[in-house]
Amino acid sequence: MFLGALDQGTSSTRFMVFDLAGNVVQSHQLEFPQIHPQAGWAEHDPQVILDTCLECMTKVCEKMKQQGLDPSKIQSVGITNQRETTVCWDKTTGNPLHHAIVWLDTRTKDLVEQLISKTPSKDKLHFSDICGLPLSTYFSALKMKWLLNNVPAVKQQHEQDNLAFGTIDSWLIYKLTGNAQHVTDVSNASRTMLMNLKTCQWDRSMLDFFGIREQALPRIASSAEVYGHMALGPLKGVPISGNLGDQQAALVGQLCLSKGALKNTYGTGCFMLCNTGTEPVYSKNGLLTTVGYQLGPDAPVHYALEGSIAIAGAAVKWLRDNLGIIQEAKDVTTFAERTSDTGGIYFVPAFSGLFAPYWRDTCRGCIVGMTQYTNKNHICRAALESVAYQTKDIMDSMERDSGFEIHTLAVDGGLTNSDIAMQIQADIGDVQVVRPEMRETTALGAALASGHAIGVLDLKAFKPKSERQVFKSKMDPGTRQELRNGWKRAIERSEWL
């Protein structure tokens, strides 16, 4: 028997098939176009996203047949997705009414300030006791509000109760079930600003504040149950039975199922999550309080503290696609290995402001400290170091909020393929970095949740066979502190707007 996972990310879509031991059987991945109508705006075409999902599933089934494997033995499919990215569509036709607005889009910056001024406290954290989140361009409710304010067709369908809002998971489940199920899970719903963290239902006060009708929103379900069955593509009839936002899926895939367990995912952005158990812990140090997972309708909800970094692997992509100083993403490692330091430069990739723990929408990307000595090797290394510095900033906040010291960091995601990136993380973070042999734990988490939901495996008893590699710090404390002091100065230089 096999389990499928549809991993819909910010820059690519992938379908992966695992056996019940968690080994990868087959996969197929496709990149898709990023749409940038204006500076700071980021959009995706929802139909293109759906098409890439169907193509990836089709290709994997073809590859399995070529291996002599039977795709009909795929028992279930789990979905994991880029979070906060917001889709709107017509309930009657099922067609999108606008491009999806991506999580790192900053068009709502002015709207954020307007809404903060309308709160009694005039504080971006005004609603954090309800939803765990600050008012920020990051979250879905701001994107929904912008669409209602700026797209006449969206406003009209909303007024006629014919509008469907959803994150990417909702859009995909809706389409893949033949326009039958408008549903999300608690982990994705917790990223909208509209869900009450304690009740795990849409909160009336938040809906009223943003002017969004509950009829436009999906039903909130657990992260592991049958939401519907495939009505499109090569897996018709297979249950869709797992659904987790990508970072929560990685938490599950890393088996961080006990209180205090911690993971860090290095993808387009970088996201550290710490399982805080069955009660939400509210941050006093710039972190987000979020739902981790709920492994069944009757299972308890587990919460997490999260530190979110907007730009991690995306900085490497920028070096490749915008500056052209590398040809492939893996080249960043090759060039970074050619130098033992950055030549004194710091790269602050604040392309869409800074997320945790700073939450500064007014910062912009910069490279500081350049001289004529600076070359592309230094810039590539500085890009990798920027991820490590930001991660260390979040580690410090996590330690203050949780009350315990972090000695070990479980990691996953594409950037962890770079040995030098992981060694830099160990050095700057003063932490043991533990990298699994199978690093795509986001997809694994979605697959495991789907199998758990239909009873083909018990996630709580699951034991992976994957080997793990450990990176230990080789940097002396004085050098580490000096480098971090320089990073703090670079952060201040990035304040621009």
C-alpha positions as CSV (number, residue, x, y, z in Angstrom):
1,M,0.0,0.0,0.0
2,F,1.1,3.6,-0.7
3,L,0.2,7.1,0.5
4,G,0.2,10.2,-1.7
5,A,1.0,13.8,-0.9
6,L,0.2,16.8,-2.9
7,D,2.7,19.5,-1.9
8,Q,1.7,22.8,-3.3
9,G,4.4,25.4,-2.6
10,T,5.2,29.0,-3.4
11,S,7.3,28.3,-6.4
12,S,6.6,24.7,-7.3
13,T,4.1,21.9,-7.1
14,R,5.0,18.3,-6.3
15,F,3.2,15.0,-5.9
16,M,5.0,12.4,-3.9
17,V,4.2,8.7,-3.1
18,F,5.4,7.0,0.0
19,D,5.3,3.5,1.3
20,L,3.9,2.8,4.8
21,A,7.4,3.0,6.2
22,G,7.8,6.6,5.0
23,N,10.2,5.8,2.1
24,V,9.8,7.8,-1.1
25,V,8.4,5.6,-3.9
26,Q,8.1,8.2,-6.7
27,S,7.7,11.9,-7.2
28,H,7.3,14.6,-9.8
29,Q,7.8,18.4,-9.4
30,L,6.9,21.4,-11.6
31,E,7.7,25.0,-11.2
32,F,5.1,27.6,-12.2
33,P,5.2,31.3,-13.1
34,Q,5.4,34.0,-10.4
35,I,3.3,37.0,-11.3
36,H,4.5,40.4,-10.1
37,P,2.2,43.2,-11.4
38,Q,3.9,45.9,-9.3
39,A,6.8,46.2,-6.9
40,G,5.9,44.3,-3.7
41,W,3.0,42.5,-5.3
42,A,3.0,38.7,-5.8
43,E,0.3,36.6,-7.4
44,H,-0.3,33.1,-8.7
45,D,-2.9,31.9,-11.2
46,P,-5.1,29.4,-9.4
47,Q,-5.9,27.5,-12.5
48,V,-2.2,27.0,-13.3
49,I,-1.7,25.7,-9.8
50,L,-4.5,23.2,-10.2
51,D,-3.1,22.2,-13.6
52,T,0.3,21.6,-12.2
53,C,-1.2,19.4,-9.4
54,L,-3.0,17.2,-12.0
55,E,0.0,17.0,-14.2
56,C,2.3,16.0,-11.3
57,M,-0.2,13.3,-10.2
58,T,-0.4,12.0,-13.8
59,K,3.4,11.9,-14.2
60,V,3.8,10.0,-10.9
61,C,1.3,7.4,-11.9
62,E,3.0,6.9,-15.2
63,K,6.4,6.6,-13.5
64,M,5.0,4.0,-11.0
65,K,3.7,1.9,-13.9
66,Q,7.1,2.0,-15.5
67,Q,8.6,0.7,-12.2
68,G,6.1,-2.1,-12.2
69,L,4.1,-0.5,-9.4
70,D,0.3,-0.2,-9.3
71,P,-1.0,3.4,-8.7
72,S,-4.3,1.9,-7.6
73,K,-2.6,0.9,-4.4
74,I,-2.4,4.6,-3.4
75,Q,-4.8,4.5,-0.4
76,S,-5.2,8.2,0.3
77,V,-3.9,11.6,-0.6
78,G,-2.8,14.3,1.9
79,I,-2.6,18.0,0.8
80,T,0.0,20.5,2.2
81,N,0.2,24.0,0.9
82,Q,1.8,27.4,1.0
83,R,-0.2,29.1,3.8
84,E,-2.0,32.5,3.9
85,T,-2.0,32.7,0.0
86,T,-5.6,33.7,-0.7
87,V,-7.9,32.5,-3.6
88,C,-11.4,33.8,-4.4
89,W,-13.9,32.1,-6.7
90,D,-17.5,32.1,-7.9
91,K,-19.5,29.4,-6.2
92,T,-21.7,28.9,-9.2
93,T,-19.1,28.6,-11.9
94,G,-16.2,27.4,-9.7
95,N,-14.0,29.9,-11.6
96,P,-11.4,32.2,-9.9
97,L,-12.4,35.9,-9.7
98,H,-8.8,37.1,-9.4
99,H,-5.3,35.8,-9.2
100,A,-4.3,34.3,-5.8
101,I,-2.6,36.9,-3.6
102,V,0.6,35.3,-2.3
103,W,1.5,35.2,1.4
104,L,4.6,37.4,0.9
105,D,2.7,40.1,-1.1
106,T,2.9,43.6,0.5
107,R,0.1,45.5,-1.3
108,T,-1.9,45.7,2.0
109,K,0.8,47.7,3.9
110,D,-1.3,50.9,3.9
111,L,-4.4,48.9,4.8
112,V,-2.6,47.4,7.8
113,E,-1.9,50.9,9.1
114,Q,-5.5,51.9,8.5
115,L,-6.8,48.9,10.4
116,I,-4.4,49.3,13.3
117,S,-5.7,52.9,13.7
118,K,-9.2,51.5,14.0
119,T,-8.4,49.3,16.9
120,P,-9.1,50.6,20.4
121,S,-5.5,50.0,21.4
122,K,-3.9,51.3,18.2
123,D,-1.7,48.3,18.4
124,K,-0.9,45.7,15.7
125,L,-1.2,43.0,18.5
126,H,-4.7,44.1,19.4
127,F,-6.3,40.8,18.3
128,S,-3.5,38.4,19.2
129,D,-5.4,37.0,22.2
130,I,-8.1,35.9,19.8
131,C,-6.2,34.7,16.8
132,G,-2.6,34.6,17.9
133,L,-1.4,36.9,15.1
134,P,-0.5,40.6,14.6
135,L,-2.1,42.8,12.0
136,S,0.3,42.3,9.1
137,T,0.4,42.0,5.3
138,Y,1.2,38.3,5.8
139,F,-2.2,37.0,6.8
140,S,-5.2,36.0,4.7
141,A,-7.8,38.4,6.1
142,L,-5.9,41.4,4.9
143,K,-5.8,40.0,1.4
144,M,-9.5,39.2,1.5
145,K,-10.2,42.7,2.6
146,W,-8.1,44.1,-0.2
147,L,-9.9,42.0,-2.8
148,L,-13.3,43.1,-1.5
149,N,-12.2,46.8,-1.6
150,N,-10.5,46.7,-5.0
151,V,-12.1,44.0,-7.2
152,P,-15.8,44.8,-8.1
153,A,-16.6,41.2,-9.1
154,V,-15.4,40.0,-5.7
155,K,-17.5,42.6,-3.8
156,Q,-20.6,41.8,-5.9
157,Q,-20.4,38.0,-5.4
158,H,-19.7,38.5,-1.7
159,E,-22.9,40.6,-1.4
160,Q,-24.9,37.9,-3.2
161,D,-23.4,35.1,-1.0
162,N,-21.9,33.6,-4.1
163,L,-18.3,34.1,-3.2
164,A,-15.9,31.5,-1.9
165,F,-12.7,32.6,-0.2
166,G,-10.0,30.1,0.7
167,T,-6.4,29.3,1.1
168,I,-4.7,27.1,-1.5
169,D,-5.8,23.9,0.3
170,S,-9.4,24.9,0.1
171,W,-9.1,25.8,-3.6
172,L,-7.5,22.4,-4.4
173,I,-9.9,20.3,-2.4
174,Y,-12.9,22.2,-3.9
175,K,-11.7,21.6,-7.4
176,L,-10.3,18.0,-6.9
177,T,-13.6,16.9,-5.4
178,G,-15.5,18.2,-8.5
179,N,-16.5,21.6,-6.9
180,A,-18.1,19.6,-4.1
181,Q,-16.3,20.4,-0.8
182,H,-15.4,23.9,0.5
183,V,-13.3,23.0,3.5
184,T,-10.0,23.8,5.3
185,D,-8.2,22.5,8.3
186,V,-7.5,24.1,11.7
187,S,-3.8,24.7,10.8
188,N,-4.6,26.7,7.6
189,A,-7.6,28.4,9.2
190,S,-5.3,29.6,12.1
191,R,-3.3,31.6,9.5
192,T,-6.2,33.8,8.4
193,M,-6.7,36.0,11.5
194,L,-10.4,35.0,11.3
195,M,-10.3,31.8,13.5
196,N,-10.6,31.9,17.3
197,L,-7.6,29.9,18.5
198,K,-9.5,28.5,21.5
199,T,-12.7,27.4,19.8
200,C,-11.1,26.6,16.4
201,Q,-14.2,28.2,14.7
202,W,-14.6,31.4,12.7
203,D,-14.7,34.3,15.2
204,R,-17.7,36.6,14.8
205,S,-15.8,39.7,16.1
206,M,-13.0,39.1,13.6
207,L,-15.4,38.6,10.7
208,D,-17.2,41.9,11.7
209,F,-13.9,43.8,12.0
210,F,-12.8,42.8,8.5
211,G,-16.3,42.9,6.9
212,I,-16.2,39.2,5.7
213,R,-19.3,37.0,5.6
214,E,-18.9,33.6,7.2
215,Q,-20.8,32.2,4.2
216,A,-17.8,32.9,2.0
217,L,-15.5,30.9,4.2
218,P,-14.8,27.1,4.2
219,R,-15.9,24.7,6.9
220,I,-13.1,24.2,9.4
221,A,-12.2,20.5,9.8
222,S,-9.4,18.6,11.5
223,S,-6.1,17.9,9.8
224,A,-6.8,14.2,9.4
225,E,-10.2,13.1,8.1
226,V,-11.9,12.3,4.8
227,Y,-12.9,15.6,3.2
228,G,-14.0,14.1,0.0
229,H,-12.8,11.9,-2.9
230,M,-10.8,12.7,-6.0
231,A,-13.1,13.5,-9.0
232,L,-10.4,14.7,-11.3
233,G,-7.1,13.3,-12.6
234,P,-5.7,9.7,-12.5
235,L,-6.7,8.9,-8.9
236,K,-10.5,9.2,-9.1
237,G,-12.2,7.8,-6.1
238,V,-9.2,8.0,-3.8
239,P,-10.0,9.8,-0.5
240,I,-8.4,13.2,0.3
241,S,-7.9,12.6,4.0
242,G,-5.0,14.8,5.2
243,N,-4.7,18.6,5.1
244,L,-2.0,20.7,6.8
245,G,-0.3,24.0,6.1
246,D,3.2,23.4,4.9
247,Q,5.0,24.2,8.1
248,Q,2.6,22.3,10.3
249,A,2.9,19.3,7.9
250,A,6.7,19.5,8.4
251,L,6.1,19.5,12.2
252,V,4.1,16.3,11.8
253,G,6.6,14.8,9.3
254,Q,9.5,15.4,11.7
255,L,7.3,13.6,14.3
256,C,7.4,16.7,16.6
257,L,4.3,15.4,18.4
258,S,5.3,16.0,22.0
259,K,5.4,19.3,23.9
260,G,8.7,21.1,23.4
261,A,9.6,19.4,20.1
262,L,11.0,21.8,17.6
263,K,11.7,21.9,13.8
264,N,12.9,24.4,11.3
265,T,12.0,24.3,7.6
266,Y,14.1,26.0,5.0
267,G,12.0,26.6,1.9
268,T,11.1,29.8,0.0
269,G,10.8,31.3,3.5
270,C,12.1,29.8,6.7
271,F,9.8,28.6,9.5
272,M,10.5,27.4,13.0
273,L,7.7,25.7,15.0
274,C,7.7,24.5,18.6
275,N,5.0,22.2,19.8
276,T,3.5,23.8,22.9
277,G,0.9,21.1,23.6
278,T,-2.9,21.4,23.9
279,E,-3.0,24.9,25.2
280,P,-1.9,28.0,23.2
281,V,1.1,29.9,24.4
282,Y,1.0,33.6,23.6
283,S,4.3,35.1,22.6
284,K,5.8,38.2,24.2
285,N,8.8,38.2,21.9
286,G,7.5,38.6,18.3
287,L,6.5,35.0,17.6
288,L,3.1,33.8,16.3
289,T,0.7,31.6,18.2
290,T,-0.7,29.1,15.8
291,V,-2.4,25.7,15.5
292,G,0.1,22.8,15.0
293,Y,-2.3,20.0,14.0
294,Q,-5.4,18.1,15.0
295,L,-5.1,14.4,14.0
296,G,-8.8,13.6,13.7
297,P,-12.2,15.3,14.4
298,D,-12.2,13.9,18.0
299,A,-8.5,14.4,18.7
300,P,-7.1,17.3,20.7
301,V,-5.8,20.4,19.0
302,H,-2.1,20.8,19.4
303,Y,-0.7,24.4,19.3
304,A,2.7,25.8,18.3
305,L,4.8,28.9,18.6
306,E,6.2,29.9,15.2
307,G,8.9,32.2,14.0
308,S,8.4,33.1,10.3
309,I,11.1,34.3,8.0
310,A,9.8,35.7,4.6
311,I,12.9,35.1,2.5
312,A,15.2,32.1,2.8
313,G,15.5,30.0,-0.3
314,A,13.9,32.8,-2.2
315,A,17.1,34.8,-1.7
316,V,18.9,32.1,-3.7
317,K,16.3,32.2,-6.4
318,W,16.7,36.0,-6.5
319,L,20.5,35.6,-7.0
320,R,19.7,33.2,-9.9
321,D,16.7,34.8,-11.6
322,N,17.2,38.5,-10.9
323,L,21.0,39.0,-10.6
324,G,22.1,36.1,-12.7
325,I,25.2,35.5,-10.7
326,I,24.4,31.8,-10.4
327,Q,22.9,29.5,-13.0
328,E,21.3,26.9,-10.8
329,A,20.2,27.1,-7.1
330,K,22.9,24.6,-6.1
331,D,25.6,27.0,-7.4
332,V,25.1,29.1,-4.3
333,T,26.8,26.4,-2.3
334,T,29.6,26.0,-4.8
335,F,30.5,29.7,-4.7
336,A,29.9,30.1,-0.9
337,E,32.4,27.2,-0.3
338,R,35.1,29.2,-2.1
339,T,35.4,31.7,0.8
340,S,35.6,31.3,4.5
341,D,33.7,34.5,5.2
342,T,31.7,37.2,3.5
343,G,34.5,39.8,3.3
344,G,32.6,41.9,5.9
345,I,29.2,42.2,4.0
346,Y,25.7,41.4,5.3
347,F,22.8,40.6,3.1
348,V,19.4,41.5,4.6
349,P,16.8,40.0,2.2
350,A,13.9,42.1,3.4
351,F,12.2,42.1,0.0
352,S,8.8,42.1,1.6
353,G,9.8,43.6,5.0
354,L,10.9,41.6,7.9
355,F,8.7,39.0,9.6
356,A,9.5,37.5,13.1
357,P,10.7,38.6,15.5
358,Y,10.8,42.2,14.0
359,W,7.5,42.6,12.1
360,R,8.7,45.6,10.2
361,D,6.9,46.2,6.9
362,T,9.1,49.3,6.3
363,C,12.3,47.4,5.8
364,R,13.7,46.6,2.4
365,G,16.4,44.3,1.1
366,C,20.0,45.6,1.2
367,I,23.6,44.4,1.0
368,V,25.8,46.5,3.3
369,G,29.6,46.7,3.8
370,M,30.6,46.2,0.2
371,T,34.1,47.2,-1.0
372,Q,36.0,46.6,-4.3
373,Y,37.1,43.3,-2.7
374,T,33.5,42.0,-2.6
375,N,32.8,39.3,-5.2
376,K,30.0,36.8,-6.0
377,N,31.4,34.3,-3.6
378,H,31.0,36.7,-0.7
379,I,27.4,37.5,-1.8
380,C,26.5,33.9,-2.1
381,R,27.9,33.2,1.4
382,A,26.1,36.2,2.8
383,A,22.8,34.9,1.4
384,L,23.2,31.7,3.3
385,E,24.4,33.5,6.4
386,S,21.3,35.7,6.3
387,V,19.1,32.7,6.8
388,A,21.2,31.5,9.7
389,Y,21.1,35.0,11.4
390,Q,17.4,35.2,11.1
391,T,17.0,31.7,12.4
392,K,19.1,32.6,15.4
393,D,17.0,35.7,16.1
394,I,14.0,33.5,16.2
395,M,15.7,30.9,18.4
396,D,16.4,33.6,21.0
397,S,12.7,34.6,21.0
398,M,11.6,31.0,21.2
399,E,13.9,30.4,24.2
400,R,12.5,33.5,26.0
401,D,8.8,32.5,25.3
402,S,9.2,28.7,26.0
403,G,11.5,29.0,29.0
404,F,13.9,26.3,27.8
405,E,17.3,26.4,26.0
406,I,17.5,25.1,22.4
407,H,20.4,22.7,21.9
408,T,19.2,20.8,18.9
409,L,17.5,21.9,15.8
410,A,15.7,19.4,13.5
411,V,15.8,20.7,10.0
412,D,14.2,20.0,6.6
413,G,13.4,21.7,3.3
414,G,15.4,22.3,0.1
415,L,18.1,24.6,1.5
416,T,19.2,21.8,3.9
417,N,20.7,20.0,0.9
418,S,23.6,22.5,1.3
419,D,26.1,21.2,3.8
420,I,27.7,24.6,4.1
421,A,24.4,26.2,4.8
422,M,23.8,23.8,7.6
423,Q,27.3,24.2,9.0
424,I,26.8,28.0,9.0
425,Q,23.5,27.5,10.8
426,A,25.3,25.4,13.5
427,D,28.1,28.0,13.8
428,I,25.9,31.1,14.1
429,G,23.1,29.4,16.0
430,D,25.5,27.7,18.5
431,V,23.3,24.6,18.1
432,Q,23.4,21.0,16.9
433,V,21.7,20.9,13.5
434,V,20.1,17.5,12.8
435,R,19.3,16.8,9.2
436,P,17.3,13.6,8.2
437,E,18.3,11.6,5.2
438,M,14.8,12.1,3.8
439,R,14.5,15.9,3.9
440,E,11.1,16.4,2.3
441,T,9.2,16.0,5.6
442,T,6.5,18.5,4.6
443,A,5.1,16.0,2.0
444,L,5.7,13.1,4.4
445,G,3.6,14.8,7.1
446,A,0.7,15.3,4.8
447,A,0.9,11.7,3.6
448,L,1.1,10.3,7.2
449,A,-1.9,12.4,8.2
450,S,-3.9,11.0,5.3
451,G,-3.0,7.4,6.2
452,H,-3.7,8.0,9.9
453,A,-7.2,9.3,9.0
454,I,-8.2,6.2,7.1
455,G,-6.5,3.8,9.6
456,V,-3.8,2.3,7.5
457,L,-1.2,3.5,10.0
458,D,-1.0,4.9,13.5
459,L,1.0,8.2,13.3
460,K,1.7,8.2,17.0
461,A,3.5,4.8,16.7
462,F,5.2,5.6,13.4
463,K,9.0,5.2,13.5
464,P,11.1,6.4,10.5
465,K,14.1,4.4,9.4
466,S,15.9,7.4,7.9
467,E,19.5,8.1,9.0
468,R,20.3,11.6,10.4
469,Q,23.4,13.8,10.0
470,V,24.5,16.1,12.7
471,F,26.3,19.5,12.2
472,K,28.0,20.9,15.3
473,S,29.3,24.4,15.8
474,K,33.0,25.1,15.1
475,M,32.9,28.8,15.8
476,D,34.2,30.4,19.0
477,P,31.8,32.6,21.0
478,G,33.7,35.8,20.5
479,T,33.5,35.5,16.7
480,R,29.8,34.6,16.8
481,Q,28.9,37.6,18.9
482,E,30.9,40.0,16.7
483,L,29.2,38.7,13.6
484,R,25.8,38.9,15.2
485,N,26.5,42.5,16.3
486,G,27.2,43.3,12.6
487,W,23.9,41.6,11.6
488,K,22.0,43.8,14.1
489,R,23.5,46.9,12.5
490,A,22.6,45.7,9.0
491,I,19.0,45.2,10.2
492,E,18.9,48.8,11.2
493,R,20.3,49.9,7.8
494,S,17.4,48.0,6.1
495,E,14.8,50.4,7.5
496,W,13.8,52.3,4.3
497,L,10.2,53.3,4.0
